[in-house]
């Protein structure tokens, strides 16, 4: 699941692959803003078929948060 999320993050945020780790903060480390978070949520849903609801997305801060959410909801 991490590799899938990593691919989506690289495509959506146009960031370097080596920056995308489980511990990476979407905002501080990867440079995402609130609009990027929405785009990322939609891209993850398109790639995995799993919807991240708005309340959950507001709580997501790291790559690990996304992976853990997807693992719990697949």
mmCIF file with all atom_site columns, C-alpha atoms in Angstrom:
data_model
loop_
_atom_site.group_PDB
_atom_site.id
_atom_site.type_symbol
_atom_site.label_atom_id
_atom_site.label_alt_id
_atom_site.label_comp_id
_atom_site.label_asym_id
_atom_site.label_entity_id
_atom_site.label_seq_id
_atom_site.pdbx_PDB_ins_code
_atom_site.Cartn_x
_atom_site.Cartn_y
_atom_site.Cartn_z
_atom_site.occupancy
_atom_site.B_iso_or_equiv
_atom_site.pdbx_formal_charge
_atom_site.auth_seq_id
_atom_site.auth_comp_id
_atom_site.auth_asym_id
_atom_site.auth_atom_id
_atom_site.pdbx_PDB_model_num
ATOM 1  C CA . UNK A 1 1  ? 0.000   0.000  0.000  1.00 0.00 ? 1  UNK A CA 1
ATOM 2  C CA . UNK A 1 2  ? 2.904   2.374  0.751  1.00 0.00 ? 2  UNK A CA 1
ATOM 3  C CA . UNK A 1 3  ? 4.230   2.124  -2.801 1.00 0.00 ? 3  UNK A CA 1
ATOM 4  C CA . UNK A 1 4  ? 0.793   2.966  -4.217 1.00 0.00 ? 4  UNK A CA 1
ATOM 5  C CA . UNK A 1 5  ? 0.426   5.971  -1.925 1.00 0.00 ? 5  UNK A CA 1
ATOM 6  C CA . UNK A 1 6  ? 3.997   7.063  -2.667 1.00 0.00 ? 6  UNK A CA 1
ATOM 7  C CA . UNK A 1 7  ? 3.308   6.980  -6.406 1.00 0.00 ? 7  UNK A CA 1
ATOM 8  C CA . UNK A 1 8  ? 0.145   9.074  -5.981 1.00 0.00 ? 8  UNK A CA 1
ATOM 9  C CA . UNK A 1 9  ? 1.960   11.598 -3.775 1.00 0.00 ? 9  UNK A CA 1
ATOM 10 C CA . UNK A 1 10 ? 4.832   11.971 -6.243 1.00 0.00 ? 10 UNK A CA 1
ATOM 11 C CA . UNK A 1 11 ? 2.389   12.488 -9.114 1.00 0.00 ? 11 UNK A CA 1
ATOM 12 C CA . UNK A 1 12 ? 0.078   14.838 -7.205 1.00 0.00 ? 12 UNK A CA 1
ATOM 13 C CA . UNK A 1 13 ? 2.607   16.957 -5.325 1.00 0.00 ? 13 UNK A CA 1
ATOM 14 C CA . UNK A 1 14 ? 5.431   16.735 -7.886 1.00 0.00 ? 14 UNK A CA 1
ATOM 15 C CA . UNK A 1 15 ? 7.940   16.036 -5.127 1.00 0.00 ? 15 UNK A CA 1
ATOM 16 C CA . UNK A 1 16 ? 11.112  13.968 -5.165 1.00 0.00 ? 16 UNK A CA 1
ATOM 17 C CA . UNK A 1 17 ? 10.642  10.242 -4.540 1.00 0.00 ? 17 UNK A CA 1
ATOM 18 C CA . UNK A 1 18 ? 13.274  10.150 -1.816 1.00 0.00 ? 18 UNK A CA 1
ATOM 19 C CA . UNK A 1 19 ? 11.301  12.697 0.222  1.00 0.00 ? 19 UNK A CA 1
ATOM 20 C CA . UNK A 1 20 ? 8.250   10.420 0.393  1.00 0.00 ? 20 UNK A CA 1
ATOM 21 C CA . UNK A 1 21 ? 8.736   8.245  3.479  1.00 0.00 ? 21 UNK A CA 1
ATOM 22 C CA . UNK A 1 22 ? 6.237   6.886  5.980  1.00 0.00 ? 22 UNK A CA 1
ATOM 23 C CA . UNK A 1 23 ? 7.322   9.583  8.443  1.00 0.00 ? 23 UNK A CA 1
ATOM 24 C CA . UNK A 1 24 ? 7.126   12.481 5.961  1.00 0.00 ? 24 UNK A CA 1
ATOM 25 C CA . UNK A 1 25 ? 4.706   15.241 6.916  1.00 0.00 ? 25 UNK A CA 1
ATOM 26 C CA . UNK A 1 26 ? 2.546   16.141 3.926  1.00 0.00 ? 26 UNK A CA 1
ATOM 27 C CA . UNK A 1 27 ? 2.656   19.838 4.710  1.00 0.00 ? 27 UNK A CA 1
ATOM 28 C CA . UNK A 1 28 ? 6.033   20.475 6.365  1.00 0.00 ? 28 UNK A CA 1
ATOM 29 C CA . UNK A 1 29 ? 8.181   17.949 4.467  1.00 0.00 ? 29 UNK A CA 1
ATOM 30 C CA . UNK A 1 30 ? 6.382   17.594 1.135  1.00 0.00 ? 30 UNK A CA 1
ATOM 31 C CA . UNK A 1 31 ? 5.075   21.133 0.693  1.00 0.00 ? 31 UNK A CA 1
ATOM 32 C CA . UNK A 1 32 ? 1.367   20.331 0.389  1.00 0.00 ? 32 UNK A CA 1
ATOM 33 C CA . UNK A 1 33 ? -1.287  22.947 1.080  1.00 0.00 ? 33 UNK A CA 1
ATOM 34 C CA . UNK A 1 34 ? -5.001  22.483 1.730  1.00 0.00 ? 34 UNK A CA 1
ATOM 35 C CA . UNK A 1 35 ? -5.845  22.353 -1.985 1.00 0.00 ? 35 UNK A CA 1
ATOM 36 C CA . UNK A 1 36 ? -3.122  19.740 -2.513 1.00 0.00 ? 36 UNK A CA 1
ATOM 37 C CA . UNK A 1 37 ? -4.651  17.698 0.311  1.00 0.00 ? 37 UNK A CA 1
ATOM 38 C CA . UNK A 1 38 ? -8.005  17.642 -1.489 1.00 0.00 ? 38 UNK A CA 1
ATOM 39 C CA . UNK A 1 39 ? -6.348  16.698 -4.794 1.00 0.00 ? 39 UNK A CA 1
ATOM 40 C CA . UNK A 1 40 ? -4.347  14.005 -3.011 1.00 0.00 ? 40 UNK A CA 1
ATOM 41 C CA . UNK A 1 41 ? -7.485  12.594 -1.415 1.00 0.00 ? 41 UNK A CA 1
ATOM 42 C CA . UNK A 1 42 ? -9.194  12.388 -4.816 1.00 0.00 ? 42 UNK A CA 1
ATOM 43 C CA . UNK A 1 43 ? -6.131  10.843 -6.459 1.00 0.00 ? 43 UNK A CA 1
ATOM 44 C CA . UNK A 1 44 ? -5.827  8.213  -3.714 1.00 0.00 ? 44 UNK A CA 1
ATOM 45 C CA . UNK A 1 45 ? -9.516  7.374  -4.104 1.00 0.00 ? 45 UNK A CA 1
ATOM 46 C CA . UNK A 1 46 ? -9.132  7.050  -7.881 1.00 0.00 ? 46 UNK A CA 1
ATOM 47 C CA . UNK A 1 47 ? -6.083  4.788  -7.527 1.00 0.00 ? 47 UNK A CA 1
ATOM 48 C CA . UNK A 1 48 ? -7.328  2.586  -4.652 1.00 0.00 ? 48 UNK A CA 1
ATOM 49 C CA . UNK A 1 49 ? -11.112 2.828  -4.794 1.00 0.00 ? 49 UNK A CA 1
ATOM 50 C CA . UNK A 1 50 ? -11.091 3.804  -1.100 1.00 0.00 ? 50 UNK A CA 1
ATOM 51 C CA . UNK A 1 51 ? -12.676 7.118  -0.144 1.00 0.00 ? 51 UNK A CA 1
ATOM 52 C CA . UNK A 1 52 ? -10.995 9.180  2.562  1.00 0.00 ? 52 UNK A CA 1
ATOM 53 C CA . UNK A 1 53 ? -13.807 11.139 4.188  1.00 0.00 ? 53 UNK A CA 1
ATOM 54 C CA . UNK A 1 54 ? -13.360 14.856 4.872  1.00 0.00 ? 54 UNK A CA 1
ATOM 55 C CA . UNK A 1 55 ? -13.129 14.477 8.639  1.00 0.00 ? 55 UNK A CA 1
ATOM 56 C CA . UNK A 1 56 ? -10.407 11.852 8.318  1.00 0.00 ? 56 UNK A CA 1
ATOM 57 C CA . UNK A 1 57 ? -8.518  13.915 5.731  1.00 0.00 ? 57 UNK A CA 1
ATOM 58 C CA . UNK A 1 58 ? -8.477  16.852 8.152  1.00 0.00 ? 58 UNK A CA 1
ATOM 59 C CA . UNK A 1 59 ? -6.660  14.621 10.668 1.00 0.00 ? 59 UNK A CA 1
ATOM 60 C CA . UNK A 1 60 ? -4.122  13.197 8.214  1.00 0.00 ? 60 UNK A CA 1
ATOM 61 C CA . UNK A 1 61 ? -0.690  14.751 8.572  1.00 0.00 ? 61 UNK A CA 1
ATOM 62 C CA . UNK A 1 62 ? 1.824   12.117 7.420  1.00 0.00 ? 62 UNK A CA 1
ATOM 63 C CA . UNK A 1 63 ? 2.215   9.547  4.679  1.00 0.00 ? 63 UNK A CA 1
ATOM 64 C CA . UNK A 1 64 ? 1.819   6.864  7.372  1.00 0.00 ? 64 UNK A CA 1
ATOM 65 C CA . UNK A 1 65 ? -1.576  8.363  8.307  1.00 0.00 ? 65 UNK A CA 1
ATOM 66 C CA . UNK A 1 66 ? -2.784  7.831  4.729  1.00 0.00 ? 66 UNK A CA 1
ATOM 67 C CA . UNK A 1 67 ? -1.394  4.292  4.519  1.00 0.00 ? 67 UNK A CA 1
ATOM 68 C CA . UNK A 1 68 ? -2.884  3.338  7.898  1.00 0.00 ? 68 UNK A CA 1
ATOM 69 C CA . UNK A 1 69 ? -6.291  4.787  6.952  1.00 0.00 ? 69 UNK A CA 1
ATOM 70 C CA . UNK A 1 70 ? -6.325  2.876  3.664  1.00 0.00 ? 70 UNK A CA 1
ATOM 71 C CA . UNK A 1 71 ? -5.228  -0.373 5.344  1.00 0.00 ? 71 UNK A CA 1
ATOM 72 C CA . UNK A 1 72 ? -8.030  0.007  7.909  1.00 0.00 ? 72 UNK A CA 1
ATOM 73 C CA . UNK A 1 73 ? -10.687 0.717  5.256  1.00 0.00 ? 73 UNK A CA 1
ATOM 74 C CA . UNK A 1 74 ? -9.849  -1.677 2.429  1.00 0.00 ? 74 UNK A CA 1
#
